[in-house]
Amino acid sequence: MLNKDHPRYKSLLYREKIVKAHDAGILADSGMIAHGRGETFDYLIGEKTTPNAKNTIDIAACYFLVAKNPVISVNGNTTALVADEIAELSKLLDIPIEINLYYRTDERVLNISRVYEDLGITNLLGTNDDEFIDTPDLNGPRSPVSIDGINKADLIFIPLEDGDRAEKLTINNNKNTICVDLNPLSRTAQTSTVSIVDNIVRVIPELIDSIKKHENMSKDELNAKIESFSNEENLSNSIDDIIKRFK
């Protein structure tokens, strides 16, 4: 039993979710290591959404609202931590969720599929029954994507993913990418169009609220906010946020 008065209660709760997801065949062994790595950076930013991250989330909301074919890509960690919120985001925008795994097995895909199906998601891509095509210039297990999903998308939300895919999708395939990565120095953060340096468990609820706040804005207003954004400046601010905490 987790004690809610424990100073690390939320952190312990997320760890418990990760362990349960691993036991349920949703999460690969390496996913547990990845969670710990991210948790370290969460400590560095104070385990809270910074004003800079909040602004970046607002920009991400604008990108979603102007995109023609956005897709939410999910893996085991995302599913373990924020499946409910991802499903809510998908329904709010009426956009598909696509399963994309580095350590892909039919069993893991089936287990993850069931999670989202149980949450009422009907537009689920990347399943064992889907049709796939390789992503140009991308080698490795993340290269195959749904023909009707990431392949056609103009915007891909890639929370907790790897740098290879962020780099190839953004730079080589001219797609916009939004990542959630607690490490502002990672290749994922450095090569994405919009990099939200924050914990996924805080980001998705904030993103849902931001989309609702911006959904009545005109396309011109949304694009003006997008044009004013610099991801390079965002990442610099994210690093400064960490440095300032230890001065």
PDB file of C-alpha atoms in Angstrom:
ATOM      1  CA  MET A   1       0.000   0.000   0.000  1.00  0.00           C
ATOM      2  CA  LEU A   2       1.288   3.462  -0.903  1.00  0.00           C
ATOM      3  CA  ASN A   3       1.136   6.114   1.793  1.00  0.00           C
ATOM      4  CA  LYS A   4      -0.341   9.331   0.369  1.00  0.00           C
ATOM      5  CA  ASP A   5       1.616  11.322   2.944  1.00  0.00           C
ATOM      6  CA  HIS A   6       4.895  10.017   1.562  1.00  0.00           C
ATOM      7  CA  PRO A   7       6.913  12.891   0.000  1.00  0.00           C
ATOM      8  CA  ARG A   8       7.504  10.722  -3.069  1.00  0.00           C
ATOM      9  CA  TYR A   9       3.903   9.498  -3.294  1.00  0.00           C
ATOM     10  CA  LYS A  10       3.235  10.544  -6.888  1.00  0.00           C
ATOM     11  CA  SER A  11       6.591   9.238  -8.046  1.00  0.00           C
ATOM     12  CA  LEU A  12       5.938   5.919  -6.313  1.00  0.00           C
ATOM     13  CA  LEU A  13       2.464   5.771  -7.854  1.00  0.00           C
ATOM     14  CA  TYR A  14       3.878   6.189 -11.361  1.00  0.00           C
ATOM     15  CA  ARG A  15       6.503   3.533 -10.659  1.00  0.00           C
ATOM     16  CA  GLU A  16       3.739   1.176  -9.559  1.00  0.00           C
ATOM     17  CA  LYS A  17       1.897   1.799 -12.833  1.00  0.00           C
ATOM     18  CA  ILE A  18       5.066   1.006 -14.755  1.00  0.00           C
ATOM     19  CA  VAL A  19       5.580  -2.258 -12.843  1.00  0.00           C
ATOM     20  CA  LYS A  20       1.965  -3.324 -13.382  1.00  0.00           C
ATOM     21  CA  ALA A  21       2.200  -2.528 -17.097  1.00  0.00           C
ATOM     22  CA  HIS A  22       5.325  -4.649 -17.347  1.00  0.00           C
ATOM     23  CA  ASP A  23       3.605  -7.531 -15.570  1.00  0.00           C
ATOM     24  CA  ALA A  24       0.612  -7.169 -17.918  1.00  0.00           C
ATOM     25  CA  GLY A  25       2.786  -7.517 -21.018  1.00  0.00           C
ATOM     26  CA  ILE A  26       2.372  -3.890 -22.073  1.00  0.00           C
ATOM     27  CA  LEU A  27       5.839  -2.654 -21.245  1.00  0.00           C
ATOM     28  CA  ALA A  28       9.192  -4.022 -22.425  1.00  0.00           C
ATOM     29  CA  ASP A  29      11.969  -4.516 -19.863  1.00  0.00           C
ATOM     30  CA  SER A  30      13.829  -1.477 -21.186  1.00  0.00           C
ATOM     31  CA  GLY A  31      10.742   0.654 -20.616  1.00  0.00           C
ATOM     32  CA  MET A  32      11.345   0.438 -16.883  1.00  0.00           C
ATOM     33  CA  ILE A  33      14.859   1.806 -17.381  1.00  0.00           C
ATOM     34  CA  ALA A  34      13.535   4.596 -19.612  1.00  0.00           C
ATOM     35  CA  HIS A  35      11.050   5.631 -16.934  1.00  0.00           C
ATOM     36  CA  GLY A  36      13.803   5.900 -14.339  1.00  0.00           C
ATOM     37  CA  ARG A  37      15.903   8.010 -16.676  1.00  0.00           C
ATOM     38  CA  GLY A  38      13.018  10.392 -17.236  1.00  0.00           C
ATOM     39  CA  GLU A  39      12.268  10.551 -13.518  1.00  0.00           C
ATOM     40  CA  THR A  40      15.789  11.818 -12.920  1.00  0.00           C
ATOM     41  CA  PHE A  41      15.211  14.795 -15.196  1.00  0.00           C
ATOM     42  CA  ASP A  42      11.839  15.417 -13.575  1.00  0.00           C
ATOM     43  CA  TYR A  43      13.667  15.924 -10.284  1.00  0.00           C
ATOM     44  CA  LEU A  44      15.896  18.478 -12.006  1.00  0.00           C
ATOM     45  CA  ILE A  45      12.963  20.630 -13.141  1.00  0.00           C
ATOM     46  CA  GLY A  46      11.293  20.422  -9.744  1.00  0.00           C
ATOM     47  CA  GLU A  47       8.570  17.909 -10.675  1.00  0.00           C
ATOM     48  CA  LYS A  48       6.284  20.650 -11.939  1.00  0.00           C
ATOM     49  CA  THR A  49       5.213  22.210 -15.210  1.00  0.00           C
ATOM     50  CA  THR A  50       7.334  25.310 -15.697  1.00  0.00           C
ATOM     51  CA  PRO A  51       5.948  28.494 -17.300  1.00  0.00           C
ATOM     52  CA  ASN A  52       8.106  27.743 -20.341  1.00  0.00           C
ATOM     53  CA  ALA A  53       6.654  24.227 -20.643  1.00  0.00           C
ATOM     54  CA  LYS A  54       3.144  25.636 -20.234  1.00  0.00           C
ATOM     55  CA  ASN A  55       3.768  28.024 -23.126  1.00  0.00           C
ATOM     56  CA  THR A  56       5.108  25.155 -25.244  1.00  0.00           C
ATOM     57  CA  ILE A  57       2.020  23.081 -24.493  1.00  0.00           C
ATOM     58  CA  ASP A  58      -0.101  25.999 -25.744  1.00  0.00           C
ATOM     59  CA  ILE A  59       1.923  26.030 -28.971  1.00  0.00           C
ATOM     60  CA  ALA A  60       1.421  22.266 -29.310  1.00  0.00           C
ATOM     61  CA  ALA A  61      -2.332  22.822 -28.960  1.00  0.00           C
ATOM     62  CA  CYS A  62      -2.202  25.324 -31.821  1.00  0.00           C
ATOM     63  CA  TYR A  63      -0.349  22.825 -34.009  1.00  0.00           C
ATOM     64  CA  PHE A  64      -2.997  20.191 -33.334  1.00  0.00           C
ATOM     65  CA  LEU A  65      -5.794  22.600 -34.216  1.00  0.00           C
ATOM     66  CA  VAL A  66      -4.313  23.622 -37.584  1.00  0.00           C
ATOM     67  CA  ALA A  67      -3.101  20.163 -38.644  1.00  0.00           C
ATOM     68  CA  LYS A  68      -5.025  18.336 -41.365  1.00  0.00           C
ATOM     69  CA  ASN A  69      -4.018  14.777 -40.460  1.00  0.00           C
ATOM     70  CA  PRO A  70      -2.612  14.585 -36.927  1.00  0.00           C
ATOM     71  CA  VAL A  71      -1.835  11.232 -35.290  1.00  0.00           C
ATOM     72  CA  ILE A  72      -1.079  10.305 -31.680  1.00  0.00           C
ATOM     73  CA  SER A  73       1.698   7.702 -31.538  1.00  0.00           C
ATOM     74  CA  VAL A  74       1.843   5.574 -28.388  1.00  0.00           C
ATOM     75  CA  ASN A  75       4.217   3.062 -26.865  1.00  0.00           C
ATOM     76  CA  GLY A  76       4.220   0.967 -23.703  1.00  0.00           C
ATOM     77  CA  ASN A  77       5.302   3.711 -21.311  1.00  0.00           C
ATOM     78  CA  THR A  78       2.713   6.155 -22.605  1.00  0.00           C
ATOM     79  CA  THR A  79       0.033   3.514 -22.283  1.00  0.00           C
ATOM     80  CA  ALA A  80       1.141   2.582 -18.771  1.00  0.00           C
ATOM     81  CA  LEU A  81       1.046   6.162 -17.507  1.00  0.00           C
ATOM     82  CA  VAL A  82      -1.625   8.103 -19.403  1.00  0.00           C
ATOM     83  CA  ALA A  83      -3.820   5.766 -21.455  1.00  0.00           C
ATOM     84  CA  ASP A  84      -7.023   7.375 -20.147  1.00  0.00           C
ATOM     85  CA  GLU A  85      -5.808  10.868 -20.981  1.00  0.00           C
ATOM     86  CA  ILE A  86      -4.515   9.828 -24.411  1.00  0.00           C
ATOM     87  CA  ALA A  87      -7.933   8.346 -25.175  1.00  0.00           C
ATOM     88  CA  GLU A  88      -9.582  11.599 -24.070  1.00  0.00           C
ATOM     89  CA  LEU A  89      -7.254  13.611 -26.314  1.00  0.00           C
ATOM     90  CA  SER A  90      -7.997  11.335 -29.265  1.00  0.00           C
ATOM     91  CA  LYS A  91     -11.748  11.722 -28.781  1.00  0.00           C
ATOM     92  CA  LEU A  92     -11.527  15.483 -28.268  1.00  0.00           C
ATOM     93  CA  LEU A  93      -9.747  15.983 -31.596  1.00  0.00           C
ATOM     94  CA  ASP A  94     -11.339  12.990 -33.348  1.00  0.00           C
ATOM     95  CA  ILE A  95      -7.922  11.719 -34.436  1.00  0.00           C
ATOM     96  CA  PRO A  96      -6.388   8.223 -34.511  1.00  0.00           C
ATOM     97  CA  ILE A  97      -4.012   6.591 -32.069  1.00  0.00           C
ATOM     98  CA  GLU A  98      -1.202   4.550 -33.616  1.00  0.00           C
ATOM     99  CA  ILE A  99       0.797   1.903 -31.769  1.00  0.00           C
ATOM    100  CA  ASN A 100       4.504   2.107 -32.595  1.00  0.00           C
ATOM    101  CA  LEU A 101       6.947   0.007 -30.579  1.00  0.00           C
ATOM    102  CA  TYR A 102      10.695  -0.492 -30.607  1.00  0.00           C
ATOM    103  CA  TYR A 103      10.418  -3.938 -29.014  1.00  0.00           C
ATOM    104  CA  ARG A 104       7.378  -5.021 -30.977  1.00  0.00           C
ATOM    105  CA  THR A 105       5.741  -8.398 -30.440  1.00  0.00           C
ATOM    106  CA  ASP A 106       2.259  -9.512 -31.435  1.00  0.00           C
ATOM    107  CA  GLU A 107       1.455 -10.084 -27.780  1.00  0.00           C
ATOM    108  CA  ARG A 108       2.473  -6.579 -26.693  1.00  0.00           C
ATOM    109  CA  VAL A 109       0.509  -5.004 -29.531  1.00  0.00           C
ATOM    110  CA  LEU A 110      -2.548  -7.051 -28.603  1.00  0.00           C
ATOM    111  CA  ASN A 111      -2.271  -6.059 -24.939  1.00  0.00           C
ATOM    112  CA  ILE A 112      -1.899  -2.366 -25.764  1.00  0.00           C
ATOM    113  CA  SER A 113      -4.744  -2.556 -28.284  1.00  0.00           C
ATOM    114  CA  ARG A 114      -7.052  -3.933 -25.626  1.00  0.00           C
ATOM    115  CA  VAL A 115      -6.283  -1.037 -23.298  1.00  0.00           C
ATOM    116  CA  TYR A 116      -7.413   1.560 -25.842  1.00  0.00           C
ATOM    117  CA  GLU A 117     -10.324  -0.494 -27.123  1.00  0.00           C
ATOM    118  CA  ASP A 118     -11.590  -0.801 -23.551  1.00  0.00           C
ATOM    119  CA  LEU A 119     -11.391   3.005 -23.359  1.00  0.00           C
ATOM    120  CA  GLY A 120     -13.666   3.312 -26.382  1.00  0.00           C
ATOM    121  CA  ILE A 121     -11.083   4.019 -29.077  1.00  0.00           C
ATOM    122  CA  THR A 122     -12.290   2.718 -32.432  1.00  0.00           C
ATOM    123  CA  ASN A 123      -9.760   4.471 -34.695  1.00  0.00           C
ATOM    124  CA  LEU A 124      -6.744   2.473 -33.551  1.00  0.00           C
ATOM    125  CA  LEU A 125      -3.844   1.994 -35.958  1.00  0.00           C
ATOM    126  CA  GLY A 126      -0.598   0.055 -35.820  1.00  0.00           C
ATOM    127  CA  THR A 127      -2.390  -3.100 -34.686  1.00  0.00           C
ATOM    128  CA  ASN A 128      -1.532  -6.626 -35.819  1.00  0.00           C
ATOM    129  CA  ASP A 129      -4.240  -6.333 -38.508  1.00  0.00           C
ATOM    130  CA  ASP A 130      -2.993  -3.039 -39.949  1.00  0.00           C
ATOM    131  CA  GLU A 131      -1.175  -2.448 -43.249  1.00  0.00           C
ATOM    132  CA  PHE A 132       2.332  -1.043 -42.873  1.00  0.00           C
ATOM    133  CA  ILE A 133       4.876   0.830 -44.937  1.00  0.00           C
ATOM    134  CA  ASP A 134       8.474   1.640 -44.018  1.00  0.00           C
ATOM    135  CA  THR A 135       9.330   5.224 -43.122  1.00  0.00           C
ATOM    136  CA  PRO A 136      11.794   6.580 -45.706  1.00  0.00           C
ATOM    137  CA  ASP A 137      15.407   6.805 -44.472  1.00  0.00           C
ATOM    138  CA  LEU A 138      14.546   5.183 -41.142  1.00  0.00           C
ATOM    139  CA  ASN A 139      15.988   1.778 -40.317  1.00  0.00           C
ATOM    140  CA  GLY A 140      15.000  -0.337 -37.349  1.00  0.00           C
ATOM    141  CA  PRO A 141      11.828  -1.601 -35.690  1.00  0.00           C
ATOM    142  CA  ARG A 142      10.105   1.801 -35.572  1.00  0.00           C
ATOM    143  CA  SER A 143      10.306   2.221 -39.335  1.00  0.00           C
ATOM    144  CA  PRO A 144       7.076   0.344 -40.229  1.00  0.00           C
ATOM    145  CA  VAL A 145       4.085   2.660 -39.780  1.00  0.00           C
ATOM    146  CA  SER A 146       0.422   2.438 -40.638  1.00  0.00           C
ATOM    147  CA  ILE A 147      -0.274   3.342 -44.252  1.00  0.00           C
ATOM    148  CA  ASP A 148      -3.307   5.341 -43.125  1.00  0.00           C
ATOM    149  CA  GLY A 149      -1.675   6.833 -40.019  1.00  0.00           C
ATOM    150  CA  ILE A 150       1.836   8.206 -39.541  1.00  0.00           C
ATOM    151  CA  ASN A 151       2.559   7.596 -43.219  1.00  0.00           C
ATOM    152  CA  LYS A 152      -0.085  10.172 -44.247  1.00  0.00           C
ATOM    153  CA  ALA A 153       0.097  12.408 -41.188  1.00  0.00           C
ATOM    154  CA  ASP A 154       1.269  16.002 -41.301  1.00  0.00           C
ATOM    155  CA  LEU A 155       1.630  16.103 -37.496  1.00  0.00           C
ATOM    156  CA  ILE A 156       2.762  13.266 -35.219  1.00  0.00           C
ATOM    157  CA  PHE A 157       2.618  13.421 -31.448  1.00  0.00           C
ATOM    158  CA  ILE A 158       5.503  11.210 -30.257  1.00  0.00           C
ATOM    159  CA  PRO A 159       5.623  11.192 -26.466  1.00  0.00           C
ATOM    160  CA  LEU A 160       8.432   9.254 -24.810  1.00  0.00           C
ATOM    161  CA  GLU A 161       9.941   8.130 -28.080  1.00  0.00           C
ATOM    162  CA  ASP A 162      13.395   7.872 -29.633  1.00  0.00           C
ATOM    163  CA  GLY A 163      15.578  10.352 -31.469  1.00  0.00           C
ATOM    164  CA  ASP A 164      15.947   8.326 -34.672  1.00  0.00           C
ATOM    165  CA  ARG A 165      12.266   8.570 -35.457  1.00  0.00           C
ATOM    166  CA  ALA A 166      11.880  12.200 -34.404  1.00  0.00           C
ATOM    167  CA  GLU A 167      14.838  13.165 -36.567  1.00  0.00           C
ATOM    168  CA  LYS A 168      13.760  11.239 -39.671  1.00  0.00           C
ATOM    169  CA  LEU A 169      10.106  12.267 -39.491  1.00  0.00           C
ATOM    170  CA  THR A 170      10.893  15.935 -38.950  1.00  0.00           C
ATOM    171  CA  ILE A 171      13.995  16.530 -41.021  1.00  0.00           C
ATOM    172  CA  ASN A 172      13.914  13.862 -43.739  1.00  0.00           C
ATOM    173  CA  ASN A 173      10.157  13.538 -44.234  1.00  0.00           C
ATOM    174  CA  ASN A 174       9.062  17.147 -43.664  1.00  0.00           C
ATOM    175  CA  LYS A 175       6.478  16.306 -41.022  1.00  0.00           C
ATOM    176  CA  ASN A 176       5.766  18.320 -37.904  1.00  0.00           C
ATOM    177  CA  THR A 177       6.455  16.444 -34.681  1.00  0.00           C
ATOM    178  CA  ILE A 178       5.543  17.215 -31.102  1.00  0.00           C
ATOM    179  CA  CYS A 179       7.519  15.337 -28.484  1.00  0.00           C
ATOM    180  CA  VAL A 180       7.328  15.087 -24.707  1.00  0.00           C
ATOM    181  CA  ASP A 181      10.801  14.577 -23.315  1.00  0.00           C
ATOM    182  CA  LEU A 182      12.114  15.481 -19.871  1.00  0.00           C
ATOM    183  CA  ASN A 183      15.657  15.680 -21.260  1.00  0.00           C
ATOM    184  CA  PRO A 184      16.081  18.911 -23.265  1.00  0.00           C
ATOM    185  CA  LEU A 185      19.431  17.663 -24.596  1.00  0.00           C
ATOM    186  CA  SER A 186      18.125  14.427 -26.109  1.00  0.00           C
ATOM    187  CA  ARG A 187      18.086  13.965 -29.871  1.00  0.00           C
ATOM    188  CA  THR A 188      14.306  13.600 -29.688  1.00  0.00           C
ATOM    189  CA  ALA A 189      13.972  17.041 -28.101  1.00  0.00           C
ATOM    190  CA  GLN A 190      16.637  18.593 -30.299  1.00  0.00           C
ATOM    191  CA  THR A 191      15.115  17.452 -33.599  1.00  0.00           C
ATOM    192  CA  SER A 192      11.357  17.701 -32.977  1.00  0.00           C
ATOM    193  CA  THR A 193       9.315  20.643 -34.219  1.00  0.00           C
ATOM    194  CA  VAL A 194       7.916  21.290 -30.744  1.00  0.00           C
ATOM    195  CA  SER A 195       9.579  19.779 -27.664  1.00  0.00           C
ATOM    196  CA  ILE A 196       7.629  19.806 -24.421  1.00  0.00           C
ATOM    197  CA  VAL A 197      10.140  19.398 -21.590  1.00  0.00           C
ATOM    198  CA  ASP A 198       7.854  18.039 -18.904  1.00  0.00           C
ATOM    199  CA  ASN A 199       6.420  14.833 -17.482  1.00  0.00           C
ATOM    200  CA  ILE A 200       3.854  13.138 -19.707  1.00  0.00           C
ATOM    201  CA  VAL A 201       1.491  12.703 -16.736  1.00  0.00           C
ATOM    202  CA  ARG A 202       1.249  16.494 -16.409  1.00  0.00           C
ATOM    203  CA  VAL A 203       1.421  17.308 -20.111  1.00  0.00           C
ATOM    204  CA  ILE A 204      -1.629  15.504 -21.467  1.00  0.00           C
ATOM    205  CA  PRO A 205      -4.179  17.052 -19.056  1.00  0.00           C
ATOM    206  CA  GLU A 206      -2.633  20.483 -19.694  1.00  0.00           C
ATOM    207  CA  LEU A 207      -2.729  19.870 -23.446  1.00  0.00           C
ATOM    208  CA  ILE A 208      -6.397  18.895 -23.340  1.00  0.00           C
ATOM    209  CA  ASP A 209      -7.211  22.083 -21.415  1.00  0.00           C
ATOM    210  CA  SER A 210      -5.144  24.171 -23.825  1.00  0.00           C
ATOM    211  CA  ILE A 211      -6.889  22.725 -26.888  1.00  0.00           C
ATOM    212  CA  LYS A 212     -10.258  23.576 -25.361  1.00  0.00           C
ATOM    213  CA  LYS A 213      -8.985  27.102 -24.651  1.00  0.00           C
ATOM    214  CA  HIS A 214      -7.746  27.633 -28.206  1.00  0.00           C
ATOM    215  CA  GLU A 215     -10.352  25.725 -30.234  1.00  0.00           C
ATOM    216  CA  ASN A 216     -12.455  28.817 -31.020  1.00  0.00           C
ATOM    217  CA  MET A 217      -9.508  30.824 -32.309  1.00  0.00           C
ATOM    218  CA  SER A 218      -9.215  31.463 -36.038  1.00  0.00           C
ATOM    219  CA  LYS A 219      -6.620  29.670 -38.134  1.00  0.00           C
ATOM    220  CA  ASP A 220      -4.836  32.999 -38.633  1.00  0.00           C
ATOM    221  CA  GLU A 221      -4.590  33.524 -34.873  1.00  0.00           C
ATOM    222  CA  LEU A 222      -3.363  29.975 -34.311  1.00  0.00           C
ATOM    223  CA  ASN A 223      -0.764  30.253 -37.058  1.00  0.00           C
ATOM    224  CA  ALA A 224       0.418  33.590 -35.671  1.00  0.00           C
ATOM    225  CA  LYS A 225       1.123  31.932 -32.318  1.00  0.00           C
ATOM    226  CA  ILE A 226       2.937  29.098 -34.105  1.00  0.00           C
ATOM    227  CA  GLU A 227       5.063  31.537 -36.104  1.00  0.00           C
ATOM    228  CA  SER A 228       6.106  33.329 -32.921  1.00  0.00           C
ATOM    229  CA  PHE A 229       7.505  30.108 -31.429  1.00  0.00           C
ATOM    230  CA  SER A 230      11.151  29.053 -31.534  1.00  0.00           C
ATOM    231  CA  ASN A 231      11.916  25.521 -30.407  1.00  0.00           C
ATOM    232  CA  GLU A 232      15.580  26.436 -30.060  1.00  0.00           C
ATOM    233  CA  GLU A 233      14.638  29.195 -27.627  1.00  0.00           C
ATOM    234  CA  ASN A 234      12.247  26.833 -25.861  1.00  0.00           C
ATOM    235  CA  LEU A 235      14.996  24.271 -25.270  1.00  0.00           C
ATOM    236  CA  SER A 236      17.418  26.973 -24.123  1.00  0.00           C
ATOM    237  CA  ASN A 237      14.812  28.177 -21.626  1.00  0.00           C
ATOM    238  CA  SER A 238      14.302  24.596 -20.454  1.00  0.00           C
ATOM    239  CA  ILE A 239      18.003  24.205 -19.723  1.00  0.00           C
ATOM    240  CA  ASP A 240      18.032  27.576 -17.945  1.00  0.00           C
ATOM    241  CA  ASP A 241      15.120  26.418 -15.768  1.00  0.00           C
ATOM    242  CA  ILE A 242      17.269  23.545 -14.538  1.00  0.00           C
ATOM    243  CA  ILE A 243      20.363  25.691 -13.978  1.00  0.00           C
ATOM    244  CA  LYS A 244      18.423  28.333 -12.034  1.00  0.00           C
ATOM    245  CA  ARG A 245      17.199  25.759  -9.542  1.00  0.00           C
ATOM    246  CA  PHE A 246      20.757  24.983  -8.455  1.00  0.00           C
ATOM    247  CA  LYS A 247      22.287  28.462  -8.349  1.00  0.00           C
TER     248      LYS A 247
END
